[in-house]
């Protein structure tokens, strides 16, 4: 019998048992167990010192003794404290690092001990302790080194100057300066070439792309996420129905992040395989320290949250039609009352408000003490008319002030044999949407230990507990509150809907403002029709590293990412379209396992002039998932949400999948005198989702970087000058079960089981997608690297796209899978960093990121001229067409005059209205022309001010909210043509639509022109509603908005308490900050309604750009954070 994966690799099968044993061992040893023998074994030979090291005398001496604690502060030449400086006792493994104030404390055993201070961008320095207990250290800048070391593929640390491709790093300090619940959103504007969009709401999803899109499958363009060298899941089963449950990446705790390195192209990510074909987000987490004693840090922040930009509504006209009030459907079919006033319309085409009139409204009192809308009460009584006034804030007042309360407590420590860090985190967030919340609790343990002189073990384990009582629905439908707002009259007081049950019928009949059989009360939706979540997740890895010699080492690692996500959903009795109520639940289980090894050999030849590192490794990736759902379509007893309370037969479904990729890879890095660096990488994958004859794909990469500063002996004013280039190729597979056609279950026929053929014909001859990239770049630094410029050009070509090709209905199938199509992305990235001012008391740093990408469809297949990639809207869709750019939006436009003096004008036909084109036209593109971000850091003594601007230019999106709300008389545009008219004449004819009026003889003349106050001949309408609504309906061109925006993303003002204030206290440093996020938003005048960054549509697999489909508005935040170290 064929061995299973877990049977063939015991490390995976028993990995978590081993992990538990290692955790116990680490804890015991680091707590001070029997470590004498290990400590003796772990003594390392000291080196003779670096050519850059210097012994420096120290003042402030005190009496020496055999063992003591040495305290001090490390500063730069301007007297500024340097946080993060590494300090070790030479010839031992004792070490620590400086805190935010540059302070440190370390234990020494002898006055002859030597302390070694090292920091990136500064010369390493050594100091003899002597009898000094308090030190004042000044480090000198090293202009011969680049000031950045980055983590690359497989967790390998490299100097940035040695890389042949562009990469960009964001430190955890910058990331948490203005903390965000989802750290991905905090990358916006901080990394060139990265485009991020998100959905509104607590814990919602984010969509991130790097250097454009290289796949025709919109959901397959996101990068791989890697934590400490191990890939983790960012699965596409994020959404159930129309609710957004967030990405798995959003659950990564930002307080545990040391740094994030963005590997932008295939050359950078090739060693991670096909999953990194779109780039990789490489996260390095915080580690423990070898400091003596227990280190404790506490970080806390509290944010208040308010709704950001809302659409602009008109406040002149209320509910009704053609100037007459429509009376809230008081005569609904289930009502005891015959009829209200013209019970037909819920839109705002009624009489003018705020002129002293009264109407019988849904919240008007009745003679028997009820409300006008309490139509299910048999003795409701007669309605007492109330003032007919506008409610300008009725949408805004639905939202509340949200809150985020975040706490992180971390313990760290160790000894000469190892270290640990234990992090405990809680996040309690209440959104601006009523009854929308998220609670997340996390535990992280990161520990390493030298089991022997040659063998080191490490553990990184994370547990996440996440729950929510309600994840609101998105999109167009009666179960979403934004849908409700497209129709709700401008006279409706939203606060009157908060008591959402009719008296005496609590739990049975909801209270509605209008159209009892068409609209749900929005508060009823939020508090009764909930979609909850209860998710448990554990991810991490265990590793062993053995050093055979000083040159040769082997690393073995096993990692897992497991979660169980339970999602209960309920619909209360009296819900529109679900009158009897309903209950269902979905349970999703997912497992991802990675097991790998890496053998590395490092040495040099040619008298040490050529250094090299050779690595060889392999990986096995296994992914499996199971999802099942059960539904009670009707409830027997209202308010009891269990399967047992079903009044009709249950329905359900289940699905499962498995996937495996086996890989081997090799790496060769060469360094010639720090002048020329050469990287050669190769990897081969075998994927279970491709047919056997095509399941193997090989991809190589090569990169070169040259140090022109040293080669050409450039002037002192040029601190660095480099040229780099790379070429790489990456393969990509498809999803599970995409090659063989199988039958599925169908409804029984005559008590016999039935099977049905596949709707989509699969392809047993699929080939892997192949992406090739060329990249060239240059980096230049001036004035001791106080000014830096980095420019990159790239050319990415993807072929053998795996696409679903539509079929004619007569074929018996809807589509078939094929390999076809080629996409080419070209672009430029520019990064500028500068320190304009650096004095003893004041320092200013800033970074600018700018990027431009153009993605084009080079070819498709001869069988079709277009492929519809997504169609989440009513008429428009995202289409791929040869010669067009990726992200193109197509849909119906206005019919326009073809030629003549009025060429291009919208045709107004003899019915007084325009008409849509019979064929789709190109409307725009959701991809921007360019993206930019500016990040500033200003420090004056202990005060810091950080702020970030970011935005994009170009791009478009289609708005369904605008289409429906404007047509329903709600928006400012809806008042056009009636607001300026005198009272009583607002709805009088004629109504002219601007354009080219089509005359009886076929000629055209301008419509809606006037001479001396009279209208010239043309075509006109007599209905104000149709004047606005008709030009919008099924004409997507009228619903297009610009995606251009610029915003103040972050603003933070912080103060670090001086060391003298807390000297002698348990607190080593303290900092308090006031922070704001998304405080200002600037958009073109043509878009006054929406924040383009959240103008996305939610689907079952993630977010679809280019479509605002009843999107939840963005939010702005203000809060305070406290950071303490003990």
Coordinates of C-alpha atoms in Angstrom, one line a residue, residues 198-684:
X198 CA -9.5 47.2 1.3
X199 CA -13.1 46.8 2.3
X200 CA -14.8 48.8 5.0
X201 CA -15.8 47.3 8.3
X202 CA -14.1 45.7 11.2
X203 CA -11.6 42.9 10.3
X204 CA -12.3 43.3 6.6
X205 CA -10.2 42.0 3.8
X206 CA -7.3 43.7 2.0
X207 CA -6.2 43.2 -1.6
X208 CA -2.5 43.6 -2.3
X209 CA -0.7 43.4 -5.6
X210 CA 3.0 43.9 -6.4
X211 CA 4.0 45.2 -9.8
X212 CA 0.6 44.9 -11.4
X213 CA -1.2 41.7 -12.3
X214 CA 0.3 38.9 -14.2
X215 CA -2.7 36.5 -14.0
X216 CA -6.0 36.7 -15.8
X217 CA -7.6 35.3 -12.7
X218 CA -8.2 38.4 -10.6
X219 CA -8.1 36.4 -7.4
X220 CA -4.7 34.9 -8.2
X221 CA -2.6 38.1 -8.2
X222 CA -1.8 38.4 -4.5
X223 CA 1.7 37.7 -3.1
X224 CA 2.8 34.9 -0.8
X225 CA 3.1 35.7 2.9
X226 CA 6.2 34.3 4.7
X227 CA 6.9 34.3 8.4
X228 CA 10.5 33.6 9.5
X229 CA 11.3 31.8 6.3
X230 CA 8.1 29.7 6.3
X231 CA 5.1 30.3 4.0
X232 CA 1.7 30.7 5.6
X233 CA -1.8 30.6 4.2
X234 CA -3.7 33.6 3.1
X235 CA -6.6 31.6 1.8
X236 CA -9.3 32.6 -0.6
X237 CA -12.2 31.1 1.4
X238 CA -12.3 34.4 3.3
X239 CA -16.0 35.2 2.6
X240 CA -19.2 33.3 3.0
X241 CA -22.2 34.6 1.0
X242 CA -21.8 38.4 0.9
X243 CA -20.1 38.8 4.3
X244 CA -16.4 39.6 4.5
X245 CA -14.5 37.5 7.1
X246 CA -11.1 39.0 6.3
X247 CA -7.8 37.5 5.0
X248 CA -5.7 35.1 7.1
X249 CA -2.8 37.6 6.8
X250 CA -4.8 40.1 8.8
X251 CA -4.4 37.9 11.9
X252 CA -0.7 38.4 12.1
X253 CA 0.1 40.4 15.2
X254 CA 1.9 43.7 14.3
X255 CA 3.5 43.9 17.7
X256 CA 5.4 40.7 17.0
X257 CA 6.8 42.0 13.7
X258 CA 10.5 43.0 13.7
X259 CA 10.5 43.9 10.0
X260 CA 8.8 43.3 6.7
X261 CA 10.7 42.8 3.5
X262 CA 8.8 43.0 0.2
X263 CA 10.3 40.7 -2.4
X264 CA 8.8 42.3 -5.5
X265 CA 9.6 40.2 -8.5
X266 CA 10.1 36.5 -9.5
X267 CA 13.8 37.0 -9.2
X268 CA 13.4 37.8 -5.5
X269 CA 10.8 35.2 -4.8
X270 CA 11.9 32.3 -7.1
X271 CA 13.1 30.1 -4.2
X272 CA 9.6 30.1 -2.7
X273 CA 8.2 28.4 -5.8
X274 CA 5.0 28.9 -7.7
X275 CA 3.2 30.3 -4.7
X276 CA 5.5 33.4 -4.9
X277 CA 5.0 34.0 -8.6
X278 CA 3.3 37.3 -7.6
X279 CA 6.0 38.3 -5.1
X280 CA 6.4 37.7 -1.4
X281 CA 5.8 39.6 1.8
X282 CA 8.6 38.3 4.1
X283 CA 8.0 38.9 7.8
X284 CA 10.7 38.6 10.5
X285 CA 9.3 38.3 14.0
X286 CA 10.8 39.6 17.2
X287 CA 13.2 37.4 19.0
X288 CA 14.3 37.1 22.6
X289 CA 17.6 38.5 23.9
X290 CA 20.5 37.1 25.8
X291 CA 20.2 39.8 28.4
X292 CA 20.4 39.0 32.1
X293 CA 17.1 38.8 33.9
X294 CA 13.6 39.2 32.6
X295 CA 12.7 41.9 30.1
X296 CA 9.1 43.1 29.9
X297 CA 7.5 45.4 27.4
X298 CA 3.9 46.6 27.4
X299 CA 2.2 48.3 24.4
X300 CA -1.3 49.6 24.5
X301 CA -3.4 51.8 22.3
X302 CA -7.0 53.0 22.3
X303 CA -8.5 54.4 19.1
X304 CA -11.8 56.1 18.5
X305 CA -13.2 55.5 15.0
X306 CA -15.7 57.5 13.0
X307 CA -17.2 57.1 9.6
X308 CA -15.2 58.9 6.9
X309 CA -16.5 60.0 3.5
X310 CA -20.2 59.5 2.9
X311 CA -22.1 60.2 -0.4
X312 CA -23.5 63.7 -0.7
X313 CA -27.3 63.7 -0.4
X314 CA -29.9 66.3 -1.4
X315 CA -32.1 67.6 1.4
X316 CA -34.8 69.5 -0.5
X317 CA -37.3 66.7 -1.5
X318 CA -38.7 63.8 0.5
X319 CA -40.3 60.5 -0.1
X320 CA -42.9 60.2 -2.8
X321 CA -43.4 60.5 -6.6
X322 CA -44.0 63.4 -9.0
X323 CA -44.2 65.8 -6.1
X324 CA -46.7 63.8 -4.1
X325 CA -46.0 62.2 -0.7
X326 CA -46.1 58.4 -0.7
X327 CA -47.4 57.2 2.7
X328 CA -45.0 54.6 4.0
X329 CA -47.0 51.7 2.8
X330 CA -49.4 51.8 5.7
X331 CA -51.6 49.5 3.7
X332 CA -49.2 46.6 3.4
X333 CA -50.7 43.3 2.4
X334 CA -50.4 41.9 6.0
X335 CA -51.7 45.1 7.6
X336 CA -55.0 45.7 9.2
X337 CA -55.3 49.0 7.4
X338 CA -56.7 49.7 4.0
X339 CA -54.1 52.1 2.6
X340 CA -51.9 55.1 3.2
X341 CA -51.3 58.1 1.0
X342 CA -50.4 56.9 -2.5
X343 CA -48.7 53.7 -1.4
X344 CA -46.3 53.2 -4.3
X345 CA -42.9 54.8 -3.9
X346 CA -40.1 54.6 -1.4
X347 CA -37.9 57.1 -3.3
X348 CA -37.4 60.8 -2.8
X349 CA -39.3 62.3 -5.6
X350 CA -41.9 63.8 -3.3
X351 CA -42.9 67.3 -2.1
X352 CA -40.4 69.9 -1.1
X353 CA -39.5 69.8 2.6
X354 CA -38.8 72.5 5.2
X355 CA -41.6 74.8 4.1
X356 CA -43.9 74.3 7.0
X357 CA -46.1 71.4 5.8
X358 CA -47.0 68.2 7.6
X359 CA -47.5 64.6 6.5
X360 CA -48.6 61.3 8.0
X361 CA -45.2 59.5 8.4
X362 CA -44.0 56.1 9.6
X363 CA -42.8 57.6 13.0
X364 CA -45.8 60.0 13.5
X365 CA -47.7 59.2 16.7
X366 CA -51.1 57.7 16.5
X367 CA -54.3 58.5 18.5
X368 CA -53.7 55.2 20.4
X369 CA -50.1 55.9 21.3
X370 CA -48.4 53.8 18.7
X371 CA -46.4 54.8 15.6
X372 CA -47.7 55.2 12.1
X373 CA -45.5 52.3 10.9
X374 CA -46.9 49.9 13.6
X375 CA -49.2 48.4 10.9
X376 CA -49.4 45.0 12.5
X377 CA -51.2 46.4 15.6
X378 CA -54.9 46.0 15.2
X379 CA -55.7 49.0 17.3
X380 CA -53.0 51.3 16.1
X381 CA -55.3 54.3 15.8
X382 CA -55.2 57.2 13.4
X383 CA -52.0 58.9 12.5
X384 CA -51.3 62.4 13.7
X385 CA -49.4 64.3 11.0
X386 CA -46.0 65.7 11.8
X387 CA -43.7 68.3 10.3
X388 CA -42.3 67.5 6.8
X389 CA -38.6 68.3 7.3
X390 CA -35.4 66.9 6.0
X391 CA -33.0 64.7 7.9
X392 CA -29.5 65.8 6.6
X393 CA -27.6 63.4 8.8
X394 CA -29.9 60.4 8.7
X395 CA -27.2 58.2 7.0
X396 CA -24.4 59.5 9.2
X397 CA -26.5 59.0 12.4
X398 CA -26.8 55.3 11.5
X399 CA -23.1 54.9 12.2
X400 CA -21.7 55.1 15.7
X401 CA -18.3 56.0 17.2
X402 CA -16.3 52.8 17.0
X403 CA -13.4 51.8 19.3
X404 CA -10.3 49.7 19.2
X405 CA -8.5 48.6 22.4
X406 CA -5.2 46.8 21.9
X407 CA -2.9 45.4 24.5
X408 CA 0.4 43.6 24.1
X409 CA 2.5 42.2 26.9
X410 CA 5.8 40.6 26.0
X411 CA 8.4 38.8 28.1
X412 CA 11.9 38.2 26.9
X413 CA 15.2 36.9 28.2
X414 CA 17.7 34.2 28.1
X415 CA 21.2 33.3 28.9
X416 CA 24.4 32.4 27.1
X417 CA 22.7 29.3 25.7
X418 CA 19.6 30.7 24.2
X419 CA 16.8 33.2 24.4
X420 CA 13.0 33.4 24.3
X421 CA 10.2 35.9 23.8
X422 CA 6.6 35.3 24.9
X423 CA 4.0 37.7 23.6
X424 CA 0.4 38.0 24.8
X425 CA -2.0 40.2 22.8
X426 CA -5.7 41.2 23.0
X427 CA -7.6 43.2 20.5
X428 CA -11.2 44.3 21.1
X429 CA -12.7 46.3 18.3
X430 CA -16.2 47.7 17.9
X431 CA -16.8 49.2 14.4
X432 CA -18.8 52.2 13.3
X433 CA -21.4 49.8 12.0
X434 CA -23.9 48.9 14.8
X435 CA -23.2 45.4 16.3
X436 CA -20.1 44.9 14.2
X437 CA -17.2 43.8 16.4
X438 CA -14.1 41.7 16.5
X439 CA -12.3 40.1 19.4
X440 CA -8.9 38.6 18.8
X441 CA -6.5 37.0 21.4
X442 CA -3.0 35.8 20.4
X443 CA -0.1 34.0 22.0
X444 CA 3.3 33.9 20.4
X445 CA 6.4 32.0 21.6
X446 CA 9.7 32.5 19.8
X447 CA 12.6 30.7 21.3
X448 CA 16.0 29.3 20.3
X449 CA 18.4 27.2 22.3
X450 CA 21.9 25.7 21.8
X451 CA 21.3 22.0 22.7
X452 CA 25.0 21.4 22.1
X453 CA 27.9 23.3 20.7
X454 CA 26.9 22.4 17.2
X455 CA 23.1 21.8 17.5
X456 CA 20.6 24.6 17.9
X457 CA 16.8 24.3 18.2
X458 CA 14.2 26.9 17.6
X459 CA 10.5 27.2 18.0
X460 CA 8.1 29.8 16.7
X461 CA 4.4 29.1 17.6
X462 CA 1.4 31.3 17.4
X463 CA -2.2 30.7 18.6
X464 CA -5.0 33.0 17.5
X465 CA -8.5 33.0 18.9
X466 CA -10.9 35.2 17.0
X467 CA -14.6 35.7 17.3
X468 CA -17.2 38.2 16.1
X469 CA -21.0 38.4 16.8
X470 CA -21.6 39.9 13.4
X471 CA -19.8 40.3 10.1
X472 CA -22.2 42.5 8.1
X473 CA -23.3 41.7 4.5
X474 CA -21.9 43.7 1.6
X475 CA -23.2 44.2 -1.9
X476 CA -26.6 44.8 -3.5
X477 CA -29.3 42.9 -1.7
X478 CA -32.0 43.3 0.9
X479 CA -29.8 42.1 3.7
X480 CA -27.3 44.9 3.5
X481 CA -27.7 48.3 5.1
X482 CA -26.1 50.2 2.3
X483 CA -28.7 48.8 -0.1
X484 CA -31.4 50.2 2.3
X485 CA -29.8 53.7 2.2
X486 CA -30.1 53.9 -1.6
X487 CA -33.9 54.0 -1.2
X488 CA -34.6 55.5 2.2
X489 CA -36.4 58.8 1.9
X490 CA -34.6 62.0 2.9
X491 CA -37.3 62.7 5.4
X492 CA -36.7 59.5 7.4
X493 CA -35.3 60.0 10.9
X494 CA -33.0 57.1 11.3
X495 CA -33.2 57.2 15.1
X496 CA -36.9 56.4 14.9
X497 CA -35.9 53.0 13.5
X498 CA -33.7 52.0 16.5
X499 CA -36.7 50.4 18.3
X500 CA -37.1 47.8 15.5
X501 CA -39.9 45.6 16.8
X502 CA -43.6 46.5 16.7
X503 CA -45.1 46.7 20.2
X504 CA -46.4 43.4 21.5
X505 CA -44.8 41.5 18.5
X506 CA -41.2 41.5 19.6
X507 CA -39.4 38.7 17.8
X508 CA -42.2 38.3 15.4
X509 CA -42.7 41.5 13.3
X510 CA -40.1 44.1 12.6
X511 CA -40.8 47.9 12.4
X512 CA -40.1 49.3 8.9
X513 CA -40.2 52.8 7.5
X514 CA -41.7 51.9 4.2
X515 CA -42.6 49.2 1.9
X516 CA -43.0 46.5 4.5
X517 CA -42.5 43.8 2.0
X518 CA -39.4 45.3 0.3
X519 CA -37.1 46.8 2.9
X520 CA -35.6 45.6 6.2
X521 CA -35.0 47.9 9.1
X522 CA -31.2 48.5 9.1
X523 CA -31.0 48.1 12.9
X524 CA -33.0 44.9 12.7
X525 CA -30.5 43.7 10.1
X526 CA -27.5 44.4 12.3
X527 CA -28.8 43.0 15.6
X528 CA -31.0 40.1 14.4
X529 CA -29.7 38.9 11.0
X530 CA -26.2 38.3 12.1
X531 CA -23.3 36.4 10.6
X532 CA -21.0 35.4 13.4
X533 CA -17.5 33.8 13.5
X534 CA -15.6 31.7 15.9
X535 CA -12.1 30.9 14.6
X536 CA -9.2 29.0 16.1
X537 CA -5.8 29.1 14.4
X538 CA -2.4 27.8 15.2
X539 CA 0.7 28.3 13.0
X540 CA 4.4 28.2 13.4
X541 CA 7.5 26.0 13.0
X542 CA 10.1 24.0 14.7
X543 CA 13.6 23.8 13.5
X544 CA 17.0 22.2 14.2
X545 CA 20.3 23.5 12.8
X546 CA 23.5 21.5 13.0
X547 CA 26.9 23.1 12.3
X548 CA 29.2 20.3 11.0
X549 CA 32.0 22.8 10.7
X550 CA 32.5 26.5 10.7
X551 CA 31.6 26.4 7.0
X552 CA 28.9 23.7 6.7
X553 CA 25.5 23.6 8.4
X554 CA 22.2 21.8 7.9
X555 CA 18.8 23.1 8.8
X556 CA 15.7 21.0 9.2
X557 CA 12.3 22.6 9.6
X558 CA 8.7 21.6 9.9
X559 CA 5.9 24.1 9.8
X560 CA 2.1 24.0 10.0
X561 CA -0.8 26.5 9.6
X562 CA -4.1 25.0 10.9
X563 CA -7.4 26.6 11.5
X564 CA -11.0 25.8 12.2
X565 CA -13.5 28.5 11.3
X566 CA -17.1 28.2 12.5
X567 CA -19.6 30.7 11.0
X568 CA -23.2 30.7 12.3
X569 CA -25.8 32.8 10.3
X570 CA -29.3 33.7 11.3
X571 CA -32.3 35.4 9.7
X572 CA -35.1 36.5 12.1
X573 CA -38.8 36.0 11.5
X574 CA -40.3 38.8 9.4
X575 CA -37.1 39.3 7.3
X576 CA -38.0 40.4 3.8
X577 CA -37.8 37.3 1.6
X578 CA -37.3 35.0 4.6
X579 CA -40.6 35.6 6.4
X580 CA -40.3 32.4 8.5
X581 CA -36.7 33.0 9.6
X582 CA -33.8 30.8 8.9
X583 CA -30.6 29.4 10.5
X584 CA -27.4 28.0 8.9
X585 CA -23.8 27.4 9.8
X586 CA -20.7 26.9 7.8
X587 CA -17.6 25.2 9.1
X588 CA -14.2 25.5 7.3
X589 CA -11.2 23.5 8.2
X590 CA -7.8 24.1 6.6
X591 CA -4.4 22.6 7.0
X592 CA -1.2 23.7 5.4
X593 CA 2.1 22.0 6.2
X594 CA 5.7 22.7 5.0
X595 CA 8.6 20.5 5.7
X596 CA 12.0 21.5 4.3
X597 CA 15.8 21.2 4.7
X598 CA 18.6 23.5 3.7
X599 CA 22.3 22.5 3.5
X600 CA 24.6 25.5 3.3
X601 CA 28.4 25.7 2.7
X602 CA 30.3 29.0 3.0
X603 CA 33.9 29.6 2.2
X604 CA 36.3 31.6 0.0
X605 CA 39.1 31.0 -2.5
X606 CA 41.6 32.9 -4.6
X607 CA 43.4 34.0 -1.4
X608 CA 40.1 35.0 0.1
X609 CA 39.2 37.4 -2.7
X610 CA 36.2 35.4 -3.8
X611 CA 33.7 34.4 -1.1
X612 CA 30.9 32.0 -1.9
X613 CA 27.9 30.4 -0.3
X614 CA 26.4 27.2 -1.8
X615 CA 23.0 26.0 -0.6
X616 CA 20.8 23.0 -1.6
X617 CA 17.4 22.2 -0.2
X618 CA 14.0 20.7 -0.6
X619 CA 10.4 21.3 0.5
X620 CA 7.2 19.4 0.6
X621 CA 4.0 21.5 0.7
X622 CA 0.7 19.9 1.6
X623 CA -2.6 21.8 1.7
X624 CA -6.0 20.3 2.5
X625 CA -9.3 21.8 3.4
X626 CA -12.9 20.8 4.2
X627 CA -16.0 22.9 4.2
X628 CA -19.5 22.0 5.1
X629 CA -22.7 23.9 5.6
X630 CA -26.2 23.0 6.9
X631 CA -29.3 25.2 6.7
X632 CA -32.7 25.2 8.4
X633 CA -34.7 27.1 5.7
X634 CA -37.6 27.8 8.0
X635 CA -37.8 28.2 11.8
X636 CA -40.4 26.4 13.8
X637 CA -40.2 28.8 16.8
X638 CA -39.1 32.4 16.2
X639 CA -35.8 33.4 17.8
X640 CA -34.5 29.8 18.4
X641 CA -31.5 29.4 16.1
X642 CA -30.7 25.7 16.0
X643 CA -30.8 23.0 13.4
X644 CA -33.3 21.2 15.7
X645 CA -35.7 24.1 15.3
X646 CA -36.2 23.5 11.6
X647 CA -39.7 23.6 10.3
X648 CA -38.8 22.1 6.9
X649 CA -36.2 19.6 5.6
X650 CA -32.6 20.7 6.1
X651 CA -30.4 21.5 3.2
X652 CA -26.6 21.4 3.0
X653 CA -23.4 20.9 1.1
X654 CA -19.8 19.8 1.7
X655 CA -16.6 20.0 -0.2
X656 CA -13.0 18.9 0.3
X657 CA -9.7 19.3 -1.4
X658 CA -6.0 18.3 -1.2
X659 CA -2.9 19.6 -2.9
X660 CA 0.8 18.8 -2.8
X661 CA 3.9 20.4 -4.2
X662 CA 7.3 18.7 -3.9
X663 CA 10.3 20.9 -4.6
X664 CA 14.1 20.9 -4.7
X665 CA 16.3 24.0 -5.1
X666 CA 19.8 25.2 -5.1
X667 CA 21.5 28.6 -4.5
X668 CA 25.0 29.8 -5.3
X669 CA 26.1 33.3 -4.1
X670 CA 29.6 34.7 -5.1
X671 CA 31.3 37.9 -3.8
X672 CA 34.4 39.3 -5.3
X673 CA 36.1 41.7 -2.9
X674 CA 32.7 43.3 -2.1
X675 CA 32.9 44.7 -5.6
X676 CA 30.8 42.3 -7.6
X677 CA 28.1 40.0 -6.4
X678 CA 26.6 37.1 -8.4
X679 CA 23.6 35.0 -7.5
X680 CA 22.5 31.9 -9.3
X681 CA 19.3 30.1 -8.2
X682 CA 17.3 27.1 -9.5
X683 CA 14.2 25.3 -8.3
X684 CA 12.0 22.6 -9.6

